[in-house]
Each structure stands twice: as structure tokens, then as C-alpha cells.
Coordinates of N, CA and C in Angstrom, one line a residue:
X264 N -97.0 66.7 -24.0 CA -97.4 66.0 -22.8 C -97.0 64.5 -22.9
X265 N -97.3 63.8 -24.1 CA -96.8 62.7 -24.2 C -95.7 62.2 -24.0
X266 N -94.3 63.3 -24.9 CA -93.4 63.1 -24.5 C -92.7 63.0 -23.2
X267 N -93.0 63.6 -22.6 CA -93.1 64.2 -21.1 C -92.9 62.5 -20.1
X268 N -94.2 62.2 -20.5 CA -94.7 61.0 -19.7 C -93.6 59.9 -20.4
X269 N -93.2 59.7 -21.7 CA -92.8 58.7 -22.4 C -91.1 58.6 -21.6
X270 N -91.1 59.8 -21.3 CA -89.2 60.2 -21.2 C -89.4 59.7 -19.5
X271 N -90.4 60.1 -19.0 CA -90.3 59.7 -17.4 C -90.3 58.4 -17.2
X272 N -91.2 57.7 -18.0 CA -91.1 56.3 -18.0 C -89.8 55.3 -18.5
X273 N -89.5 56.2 -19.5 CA -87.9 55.7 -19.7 C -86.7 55.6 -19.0
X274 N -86.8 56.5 -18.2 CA -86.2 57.0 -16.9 C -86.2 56.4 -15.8
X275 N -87.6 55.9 -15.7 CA -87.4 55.3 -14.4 C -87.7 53.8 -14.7
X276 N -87.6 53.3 -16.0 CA -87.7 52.2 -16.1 C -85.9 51.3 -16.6
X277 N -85.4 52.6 -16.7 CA -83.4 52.6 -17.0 C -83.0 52.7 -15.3
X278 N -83.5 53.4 -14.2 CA -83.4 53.2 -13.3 C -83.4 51.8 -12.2
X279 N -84.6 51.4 -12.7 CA -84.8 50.1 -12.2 C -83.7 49.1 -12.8
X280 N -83.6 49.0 -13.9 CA -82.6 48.1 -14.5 C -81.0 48.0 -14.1
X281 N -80.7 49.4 -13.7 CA -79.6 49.9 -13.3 C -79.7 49.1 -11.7
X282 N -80.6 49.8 -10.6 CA -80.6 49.2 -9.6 C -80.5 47.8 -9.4
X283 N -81.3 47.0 -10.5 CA -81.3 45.0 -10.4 C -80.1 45.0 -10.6
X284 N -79.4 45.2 -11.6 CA -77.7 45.3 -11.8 C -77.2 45.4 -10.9
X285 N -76.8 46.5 -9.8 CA -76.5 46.7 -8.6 C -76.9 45.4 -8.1
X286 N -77.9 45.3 -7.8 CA -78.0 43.7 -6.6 C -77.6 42.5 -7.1
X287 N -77.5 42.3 -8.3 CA -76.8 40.8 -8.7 C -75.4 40.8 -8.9
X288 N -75.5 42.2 -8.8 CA -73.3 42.4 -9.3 C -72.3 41.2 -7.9
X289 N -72.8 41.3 -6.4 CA -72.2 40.4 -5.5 C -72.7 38.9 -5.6
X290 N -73.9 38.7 -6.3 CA -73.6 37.0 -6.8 C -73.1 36.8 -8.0
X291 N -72.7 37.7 -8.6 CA -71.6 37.0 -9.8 C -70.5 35.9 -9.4
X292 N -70.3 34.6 -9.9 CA -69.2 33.6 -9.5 C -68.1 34.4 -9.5
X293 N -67.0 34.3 -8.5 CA -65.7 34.4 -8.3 C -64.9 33.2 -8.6
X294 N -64.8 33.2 -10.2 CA -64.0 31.3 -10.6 C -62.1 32.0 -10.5
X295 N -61.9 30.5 -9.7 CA -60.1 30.9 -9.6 C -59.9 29.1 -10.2
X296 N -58.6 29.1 -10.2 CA -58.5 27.9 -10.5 C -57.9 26.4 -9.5
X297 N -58.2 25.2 -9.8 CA -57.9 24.3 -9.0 C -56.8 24.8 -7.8
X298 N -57.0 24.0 -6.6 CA -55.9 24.7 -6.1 C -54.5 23.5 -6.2
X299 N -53.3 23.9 -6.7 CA -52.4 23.1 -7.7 C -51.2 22.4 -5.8
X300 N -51.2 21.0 -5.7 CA -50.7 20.6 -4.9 C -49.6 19.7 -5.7
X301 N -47.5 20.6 -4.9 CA -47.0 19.4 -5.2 C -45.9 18.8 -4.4
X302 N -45.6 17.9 -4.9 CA -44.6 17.2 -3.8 C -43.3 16.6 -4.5
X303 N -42.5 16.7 -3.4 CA -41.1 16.6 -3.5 C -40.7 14.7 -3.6
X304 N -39.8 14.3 -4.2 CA -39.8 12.9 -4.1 C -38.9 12.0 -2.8
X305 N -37.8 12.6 -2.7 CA -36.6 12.2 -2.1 C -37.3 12.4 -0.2
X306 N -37.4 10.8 0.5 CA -38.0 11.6 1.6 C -39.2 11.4 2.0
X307 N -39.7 12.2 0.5 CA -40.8 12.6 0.9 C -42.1 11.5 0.4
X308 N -42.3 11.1 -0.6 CA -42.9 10.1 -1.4 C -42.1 8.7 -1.8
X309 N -40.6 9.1 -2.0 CA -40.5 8.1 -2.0 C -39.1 7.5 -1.0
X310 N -39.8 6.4 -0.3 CA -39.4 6.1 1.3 C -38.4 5.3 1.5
X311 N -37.5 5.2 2.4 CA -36.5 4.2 2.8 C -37.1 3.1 4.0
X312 N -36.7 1.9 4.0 CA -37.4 1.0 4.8 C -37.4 1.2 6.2
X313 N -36.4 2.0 6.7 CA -35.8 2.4 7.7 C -36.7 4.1 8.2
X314 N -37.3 4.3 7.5 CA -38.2 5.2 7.9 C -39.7 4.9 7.9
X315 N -40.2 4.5 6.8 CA -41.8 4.2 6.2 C -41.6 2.6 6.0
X316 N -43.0 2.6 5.8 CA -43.5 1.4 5.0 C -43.7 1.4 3.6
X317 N -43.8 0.8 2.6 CA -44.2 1.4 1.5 C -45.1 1.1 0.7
X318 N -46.0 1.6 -0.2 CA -47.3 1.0 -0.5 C -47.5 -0.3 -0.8
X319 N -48.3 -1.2 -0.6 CA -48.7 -2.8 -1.0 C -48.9 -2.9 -2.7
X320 N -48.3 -3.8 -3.2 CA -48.6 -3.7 -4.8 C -48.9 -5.0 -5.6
X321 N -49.6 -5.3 -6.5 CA -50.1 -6.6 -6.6 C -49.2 -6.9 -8.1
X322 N -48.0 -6.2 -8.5 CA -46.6 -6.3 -9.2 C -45.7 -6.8 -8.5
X323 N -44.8 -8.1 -9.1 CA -43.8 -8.5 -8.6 C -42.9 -7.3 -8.2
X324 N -42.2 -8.2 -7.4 CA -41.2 -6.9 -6.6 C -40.2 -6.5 -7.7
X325 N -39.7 -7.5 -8.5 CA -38.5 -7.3 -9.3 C -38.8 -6.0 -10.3
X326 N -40.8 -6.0 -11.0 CA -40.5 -4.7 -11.4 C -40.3 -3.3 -11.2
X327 N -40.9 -3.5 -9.7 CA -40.6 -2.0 -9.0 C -39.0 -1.3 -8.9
X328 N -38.7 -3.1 -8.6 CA -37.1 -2.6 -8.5 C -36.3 -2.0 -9.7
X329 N -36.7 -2.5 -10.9 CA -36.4 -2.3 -12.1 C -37.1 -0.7 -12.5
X330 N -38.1 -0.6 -12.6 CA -38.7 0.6 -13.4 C -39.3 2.0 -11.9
X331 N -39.2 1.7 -10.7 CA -39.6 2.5 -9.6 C -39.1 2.1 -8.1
X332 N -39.0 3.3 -7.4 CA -38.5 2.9 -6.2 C -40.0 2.6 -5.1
X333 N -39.3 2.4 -4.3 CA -40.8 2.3 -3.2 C -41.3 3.7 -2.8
X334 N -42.6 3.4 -2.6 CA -43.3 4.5 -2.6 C -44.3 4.5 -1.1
X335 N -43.7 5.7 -0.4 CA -44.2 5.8 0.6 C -45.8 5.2 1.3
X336 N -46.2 4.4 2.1 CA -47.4 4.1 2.5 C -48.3 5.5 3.1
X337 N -49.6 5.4 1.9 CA -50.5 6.3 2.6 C -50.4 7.5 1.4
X338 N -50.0 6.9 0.5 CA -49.6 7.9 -0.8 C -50.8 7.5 -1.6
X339 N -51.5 6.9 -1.7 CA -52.7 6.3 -2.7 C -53.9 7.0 -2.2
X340 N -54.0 6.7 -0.9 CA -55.1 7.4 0.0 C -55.5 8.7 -0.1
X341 N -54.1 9.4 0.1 CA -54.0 11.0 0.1 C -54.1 11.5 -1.2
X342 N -53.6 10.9 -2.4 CA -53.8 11.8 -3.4 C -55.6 11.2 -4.0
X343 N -55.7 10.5 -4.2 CA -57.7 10.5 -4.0 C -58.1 10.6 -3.3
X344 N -57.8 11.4 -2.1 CA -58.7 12.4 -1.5 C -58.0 13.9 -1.5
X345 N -57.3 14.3 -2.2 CA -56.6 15.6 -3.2 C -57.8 15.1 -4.2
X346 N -57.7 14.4 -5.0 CA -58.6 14.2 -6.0 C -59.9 14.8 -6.0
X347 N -60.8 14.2 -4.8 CA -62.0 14.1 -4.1 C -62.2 15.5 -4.4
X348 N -61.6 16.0 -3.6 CA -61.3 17.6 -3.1 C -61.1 18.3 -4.5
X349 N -60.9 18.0 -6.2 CA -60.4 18.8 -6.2 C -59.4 20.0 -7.1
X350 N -58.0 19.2 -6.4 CA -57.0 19.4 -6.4 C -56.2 18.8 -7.7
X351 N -55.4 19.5 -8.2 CA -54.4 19.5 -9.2 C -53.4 19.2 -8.3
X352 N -52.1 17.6 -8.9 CA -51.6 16.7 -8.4 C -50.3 17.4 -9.0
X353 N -49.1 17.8 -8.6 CA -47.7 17.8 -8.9 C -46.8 17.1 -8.8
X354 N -45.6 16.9 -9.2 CA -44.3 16.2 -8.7 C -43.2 17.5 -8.7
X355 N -42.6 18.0 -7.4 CA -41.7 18.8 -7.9 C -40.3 18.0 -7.4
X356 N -39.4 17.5 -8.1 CA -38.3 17.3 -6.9 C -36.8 18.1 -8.2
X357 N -35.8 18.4 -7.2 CA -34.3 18.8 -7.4 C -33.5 17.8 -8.1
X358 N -34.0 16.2 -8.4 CA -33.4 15.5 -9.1 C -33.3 15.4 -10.3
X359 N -32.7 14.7 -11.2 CA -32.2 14.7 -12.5 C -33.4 13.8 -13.1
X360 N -34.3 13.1 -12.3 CA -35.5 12.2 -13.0 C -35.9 12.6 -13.8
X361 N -36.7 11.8 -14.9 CA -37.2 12.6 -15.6 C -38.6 12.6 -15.7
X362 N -39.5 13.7 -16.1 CA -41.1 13.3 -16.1 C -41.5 11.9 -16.4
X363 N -40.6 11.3 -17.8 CA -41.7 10.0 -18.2 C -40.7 9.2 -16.7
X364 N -40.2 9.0 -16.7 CA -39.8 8.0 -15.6 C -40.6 8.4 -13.8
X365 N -40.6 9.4 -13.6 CA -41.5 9.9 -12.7 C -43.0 9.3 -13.1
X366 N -43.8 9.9 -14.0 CA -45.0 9.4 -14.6 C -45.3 7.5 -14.4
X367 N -44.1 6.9 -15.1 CA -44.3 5.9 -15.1 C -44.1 5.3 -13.7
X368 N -43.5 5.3 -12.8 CA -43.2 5.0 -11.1 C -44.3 5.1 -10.6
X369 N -44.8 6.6 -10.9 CA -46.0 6.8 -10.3 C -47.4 5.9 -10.5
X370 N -47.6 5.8 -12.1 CA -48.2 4.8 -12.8 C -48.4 3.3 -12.3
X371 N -47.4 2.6 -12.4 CA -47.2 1.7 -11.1 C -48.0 1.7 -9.8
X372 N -48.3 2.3 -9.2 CA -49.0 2.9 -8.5 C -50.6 2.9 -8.3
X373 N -51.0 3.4 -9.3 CA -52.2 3.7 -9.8 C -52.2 5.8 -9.5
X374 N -51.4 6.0 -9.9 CA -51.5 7.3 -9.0 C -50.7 8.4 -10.7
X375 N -51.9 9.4 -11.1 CA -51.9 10.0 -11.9 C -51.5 11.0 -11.9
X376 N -50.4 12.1 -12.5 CA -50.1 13.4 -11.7 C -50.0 14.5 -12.9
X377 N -50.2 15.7 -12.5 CA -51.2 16.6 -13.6 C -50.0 17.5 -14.4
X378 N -48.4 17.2 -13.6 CA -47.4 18.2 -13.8 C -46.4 17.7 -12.9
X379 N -45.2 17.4 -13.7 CA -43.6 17.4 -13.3 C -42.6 18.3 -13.9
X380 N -42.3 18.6 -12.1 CA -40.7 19.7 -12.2 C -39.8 19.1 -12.0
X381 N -38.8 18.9 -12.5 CA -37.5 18.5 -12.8 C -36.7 19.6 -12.1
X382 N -34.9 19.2 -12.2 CA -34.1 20.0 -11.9 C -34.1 20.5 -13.1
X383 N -34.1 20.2 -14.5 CA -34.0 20.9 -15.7 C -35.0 21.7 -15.7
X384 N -35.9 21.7 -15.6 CA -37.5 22.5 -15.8 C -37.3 23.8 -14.5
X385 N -36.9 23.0 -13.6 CA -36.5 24.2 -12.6 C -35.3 25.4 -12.7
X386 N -34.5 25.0 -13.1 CA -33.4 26.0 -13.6 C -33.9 26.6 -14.9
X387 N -34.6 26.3 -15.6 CA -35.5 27.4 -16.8 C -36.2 28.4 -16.4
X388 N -37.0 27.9 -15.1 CA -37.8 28.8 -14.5 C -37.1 30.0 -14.2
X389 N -35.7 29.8 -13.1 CA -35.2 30.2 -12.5 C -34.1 31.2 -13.8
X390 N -33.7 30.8 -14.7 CA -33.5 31.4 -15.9 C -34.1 32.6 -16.4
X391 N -35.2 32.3 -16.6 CA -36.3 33.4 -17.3 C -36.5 34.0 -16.1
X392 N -36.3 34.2 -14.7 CA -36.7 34.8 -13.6 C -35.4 36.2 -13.5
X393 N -34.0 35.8 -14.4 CA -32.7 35.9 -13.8 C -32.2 36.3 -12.3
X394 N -33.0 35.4 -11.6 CA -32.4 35.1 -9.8 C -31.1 34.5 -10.3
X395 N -30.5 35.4 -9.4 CA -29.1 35.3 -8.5 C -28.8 34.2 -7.0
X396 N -29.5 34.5 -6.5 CA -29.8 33.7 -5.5 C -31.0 32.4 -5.4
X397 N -30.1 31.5 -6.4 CA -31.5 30.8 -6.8 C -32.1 29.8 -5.5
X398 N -33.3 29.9 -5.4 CA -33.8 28.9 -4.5 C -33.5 27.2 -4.6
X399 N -33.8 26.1 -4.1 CA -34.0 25.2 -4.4 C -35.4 24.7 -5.2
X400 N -35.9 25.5 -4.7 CA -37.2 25.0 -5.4 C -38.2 26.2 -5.3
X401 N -39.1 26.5 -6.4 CA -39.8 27.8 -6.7 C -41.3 27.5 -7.4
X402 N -41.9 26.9 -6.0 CA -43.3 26.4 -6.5 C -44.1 27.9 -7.2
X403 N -43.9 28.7 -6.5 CA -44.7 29.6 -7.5 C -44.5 29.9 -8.6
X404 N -43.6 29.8 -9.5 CA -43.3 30.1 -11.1 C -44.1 28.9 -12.0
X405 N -44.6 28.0 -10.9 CA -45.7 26.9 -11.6 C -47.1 26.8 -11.3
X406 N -47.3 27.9 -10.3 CA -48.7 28.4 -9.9 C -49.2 27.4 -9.0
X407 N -48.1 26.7 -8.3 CA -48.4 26.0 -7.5 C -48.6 26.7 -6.1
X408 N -49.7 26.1 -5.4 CA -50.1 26.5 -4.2 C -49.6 26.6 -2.7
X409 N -49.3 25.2 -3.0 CA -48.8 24.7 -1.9 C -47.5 23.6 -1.9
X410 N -46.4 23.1 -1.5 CA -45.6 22.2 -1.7 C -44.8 21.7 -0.5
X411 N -45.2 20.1 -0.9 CA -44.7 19.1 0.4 C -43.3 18.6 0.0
X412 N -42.7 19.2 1.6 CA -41.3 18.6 1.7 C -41.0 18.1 2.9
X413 N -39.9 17.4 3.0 CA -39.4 16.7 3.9 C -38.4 17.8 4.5
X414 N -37.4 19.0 3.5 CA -37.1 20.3 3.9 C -37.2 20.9 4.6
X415 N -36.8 21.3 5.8 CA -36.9 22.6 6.5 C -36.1 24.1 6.0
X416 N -35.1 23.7 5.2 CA -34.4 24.5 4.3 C -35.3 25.1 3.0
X417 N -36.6 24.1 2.2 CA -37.1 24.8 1.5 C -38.2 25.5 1.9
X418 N -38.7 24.8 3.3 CA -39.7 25.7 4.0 C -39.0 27.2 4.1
X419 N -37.7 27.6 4.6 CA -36.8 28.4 4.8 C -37.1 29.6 3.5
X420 N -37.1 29.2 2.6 CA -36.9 29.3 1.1 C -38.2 30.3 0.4
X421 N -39.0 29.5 1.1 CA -40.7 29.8 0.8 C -40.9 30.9 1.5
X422 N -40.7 31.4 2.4 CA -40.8 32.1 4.0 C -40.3 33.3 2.8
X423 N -38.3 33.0 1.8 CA -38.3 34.2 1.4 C -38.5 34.9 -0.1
X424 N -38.9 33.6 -0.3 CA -39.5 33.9 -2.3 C -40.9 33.3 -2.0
X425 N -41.6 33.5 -1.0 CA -43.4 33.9 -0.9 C -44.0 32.7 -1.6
X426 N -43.2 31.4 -1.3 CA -44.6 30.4 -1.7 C -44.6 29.4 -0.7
X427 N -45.8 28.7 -0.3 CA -46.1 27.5 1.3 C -45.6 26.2 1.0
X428 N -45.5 25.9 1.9 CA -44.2 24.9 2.0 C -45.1 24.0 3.5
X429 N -45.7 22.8 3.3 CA -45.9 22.1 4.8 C -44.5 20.7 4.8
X430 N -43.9 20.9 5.7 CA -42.8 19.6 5.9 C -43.3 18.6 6.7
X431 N -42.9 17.9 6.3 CA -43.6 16.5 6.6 C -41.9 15.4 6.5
X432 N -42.1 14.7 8.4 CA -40.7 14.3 8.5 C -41.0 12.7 7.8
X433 N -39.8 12.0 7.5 CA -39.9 11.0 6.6 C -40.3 9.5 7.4
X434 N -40.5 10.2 9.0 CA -40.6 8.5 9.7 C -42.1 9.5 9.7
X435 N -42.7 10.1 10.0 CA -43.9 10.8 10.4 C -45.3 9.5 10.0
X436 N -45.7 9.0 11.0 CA -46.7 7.8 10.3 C -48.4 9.3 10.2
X437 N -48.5 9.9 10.7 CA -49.6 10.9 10.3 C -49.7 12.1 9.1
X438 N -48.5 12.1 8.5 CA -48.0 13.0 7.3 C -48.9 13.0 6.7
X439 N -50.0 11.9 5.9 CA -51.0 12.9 5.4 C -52.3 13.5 5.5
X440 N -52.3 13.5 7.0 CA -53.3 14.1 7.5 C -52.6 15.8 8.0
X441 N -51.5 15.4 8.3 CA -50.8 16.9 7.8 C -51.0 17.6 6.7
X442 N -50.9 16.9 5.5 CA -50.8 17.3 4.4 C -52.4 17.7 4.3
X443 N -53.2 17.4 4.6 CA -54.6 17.5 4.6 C -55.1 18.7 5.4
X444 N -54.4 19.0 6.2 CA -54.8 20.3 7.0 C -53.9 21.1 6.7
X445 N -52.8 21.0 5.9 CA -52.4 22.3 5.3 C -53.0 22.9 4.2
X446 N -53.5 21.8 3.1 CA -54.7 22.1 2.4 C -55.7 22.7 2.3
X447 N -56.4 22.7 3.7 CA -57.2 22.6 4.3 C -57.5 24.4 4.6
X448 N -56.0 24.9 5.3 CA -55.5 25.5 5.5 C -55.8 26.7 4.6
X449 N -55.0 26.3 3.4 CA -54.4 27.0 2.3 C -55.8 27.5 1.8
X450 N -56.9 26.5 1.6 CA -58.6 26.4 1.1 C -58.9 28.1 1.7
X451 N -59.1 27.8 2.7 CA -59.4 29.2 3.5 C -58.9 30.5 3.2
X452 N -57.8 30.2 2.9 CA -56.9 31.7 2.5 C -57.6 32.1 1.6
X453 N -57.5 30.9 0.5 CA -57.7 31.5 -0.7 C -59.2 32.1 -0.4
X454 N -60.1 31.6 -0.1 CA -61.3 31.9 0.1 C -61.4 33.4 0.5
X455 N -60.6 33.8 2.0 CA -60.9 34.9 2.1 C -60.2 36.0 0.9
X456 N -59.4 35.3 0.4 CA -58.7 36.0 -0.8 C -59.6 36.8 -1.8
X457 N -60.7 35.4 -1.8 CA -61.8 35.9 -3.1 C -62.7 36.5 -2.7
X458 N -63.1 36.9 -1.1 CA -64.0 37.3 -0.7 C -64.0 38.9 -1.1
X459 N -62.4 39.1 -0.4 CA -61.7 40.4 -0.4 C -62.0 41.1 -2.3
X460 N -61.5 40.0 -3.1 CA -61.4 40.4 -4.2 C -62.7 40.9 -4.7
X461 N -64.1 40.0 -4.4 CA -65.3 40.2 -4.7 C -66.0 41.4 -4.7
X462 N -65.0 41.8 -3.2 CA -66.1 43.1 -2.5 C -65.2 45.0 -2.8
X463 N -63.7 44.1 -3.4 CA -63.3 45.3 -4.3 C -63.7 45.4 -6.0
X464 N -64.0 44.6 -6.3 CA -64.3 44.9 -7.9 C -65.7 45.2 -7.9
X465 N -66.9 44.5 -7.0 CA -67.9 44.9 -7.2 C -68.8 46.0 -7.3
X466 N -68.2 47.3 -6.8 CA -68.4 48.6 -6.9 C -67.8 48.6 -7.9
X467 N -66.7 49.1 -8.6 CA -66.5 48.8 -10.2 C -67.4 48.5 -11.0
X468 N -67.7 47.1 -11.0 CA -68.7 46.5 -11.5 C -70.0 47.7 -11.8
X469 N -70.2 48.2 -10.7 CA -71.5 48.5 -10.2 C -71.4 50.6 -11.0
X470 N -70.8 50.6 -11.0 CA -70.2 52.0 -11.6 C -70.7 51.7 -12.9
X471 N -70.0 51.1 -13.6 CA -70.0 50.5 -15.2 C -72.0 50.4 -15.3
X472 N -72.4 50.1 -14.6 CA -74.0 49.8 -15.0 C -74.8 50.9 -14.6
X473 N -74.0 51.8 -14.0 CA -74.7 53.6 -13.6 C -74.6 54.2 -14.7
X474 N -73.6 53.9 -15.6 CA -73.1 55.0 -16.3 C -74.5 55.3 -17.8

């Protein structure tokens, strides 16, 4: 009779444990990673007088001219508040620059960036991919999210090797508030992304603690 009672109580005391399991399985965090923003240089960041203005700098002019080109107005603003938000900071462009020279321009600046793609770095990608029809540019092979061009050709591009692309024209005086609602944009996707993901694994989840 003891036993009886000892096994019922074990039973329904593995029961209960099983059920609490069940209910906390849908507040488990869903962690993804920063969401990775990057941008094209030619154009796009960095501006001709004839299109933009370009940022204010308390460096003589001669070193800019020497060690960096001018750099788009409204570029300081937007990437600390990428920051704010966040956001993992890229440089992707199709030119021959190189990271430390990119880095250091940027630098100049005050403006820190988390990852540069080169034309060399980009044809590696595209190497180990062995595409035939190679893109111009292949933000996804860097897990990047999203990528700002001046491009309607790499928007083109994105549309058919599956990564976002917001264009932003080079006289555009609101560009980064564009860039901010594609972001913005992009936020949401992902969101419903993880929502979707949450509410498939979680029965999974919840199987594993029946068993």
C-alpha cells in the first residue's frame, strides 16, 4: 500500500514538472545576432561637391586630401544612431581600397566600422561560392543584412541572389532617414522571423520534456 501511494505521488509530482516545462518552453529568449549594416563607398558615403555636402572637420583640409576623400554629410549622425540601435557597422565597396586605408578615412571621421569588403575579399567569397555569374556585390556571404547603395543594378542583383539592398541617390539630402526606415524595416522582418521560429521549435522543445 505504501508503494502504491509513493509511485502515485511520483507520478503526479513528474507530471507537474513536465507541465511547468510546457509553460516556460515559449519564454525561452530567441537570441539572433546584431543586425549587420553595410555600405557601399563610391556615391554613396563618399560624396562629390556637386552632389552633397560633406561632413565638417576640425583637420586641416590638406589631410583629408592626403590620407581620405570627403565624406558625405549626415554620415556621423546616422551611424550613432545605427550604433544606438544596435547595429553592426560595414564598409562593402567594388574598389581596390584597402581595409586599413578605408578604416583610417573613416577614422578621420570619428566613425568606427566593425568589417570591410574589398574587391579582393569579395571575389574570395564569390570563389568559394564557385558562381559563374558573379554578382557585384554579395552581402549575404558576410551575413550582412542589409546594404546601402547608390546602385539600382545592385538592388537588381539582391532581388536575384536574395540579399536587401536600400538605394540611396547621391544628391538625396534625406538619405539617412531612408536608410533608417529600411532598417527599421528590415527590424520587423527579422522579428516576425523569430516569432515564426519560436512557435516551430517550441513544441519540439516541449516533446523532449514529455518524454
Amino acid at each position: 500500500m505504501g508503494k502504491r501511494m509513493l509511485l502515485r505521488s511520483c507520478h503526479a509530482t513528474g507530471l507537474q514538472i513536465r507541465r511547468a516545462a510546457k509553460s516556460l518552453v515559449p519564454l525561452l529568449p530567441f537570441r539572433r545576432q546584431r543586425l549587420r549594416i553595410s555600405f557601399d563607398i563610391d556615391d554613396t558615403l563618399a560624396c562629390q561637391a556637386l552632389h552633397s555636402d560633406a561632413e565638417p572637420s576640425r583637420l586641416p583640409a590638406f589631410i583629408h586630401r592626403w590620407l581620405g576623400e570627403p565624406l558625405r554629410i549626415g554620415t556621423r549622425s546616422l551611424i550613432r544612431e545605427l550604433r544606438r540601435q544596435d547595429c553592426s557597422v560595414w564598409v562593402y565597396t567594388s574598389s581596390g581600397r584597402t581595409p586599413a586605408y578605408i578604416r583610417r578615412w573613416l577614422m578621420l571621421h570619428g566613425i568606427h566600422v566593425d568589417g570591410v569588403v574589398n574587391s579582393v575579399r569579395h571575389r574570395h567569397a564569390l570563389t568559394a561560392r564557385g558562381l559563374s555569374n558573379a554578382p557585384s556585390k554579395l552581402p549575404c556571404a558576410f551575413d550582412i543584412d542589409l546594404h546601402v547603395d547608390d546602385s539600382e543594378g545592385v538592388q537588381m542583383e539582391g532581388q536575384h541572389h536574395g540579399f536587401r539592398v536600400v538605394v540611396v541617390r547621391p544628391d538625396d539630402q534625406q538619405w539617412a532617414q531612408q536608410v533608417l526606415d529600411a532598417v527599421a524595416q528590415v527590424q520587423r522582418q527579422l522579428a516576425r522571423q523569430q516569432l515564426v521560429g519560436r512557435q516551430v521549435t517550441a513544441p519540439q522543445r516541449a516533446e523532449v520534456f514529455s518524454s
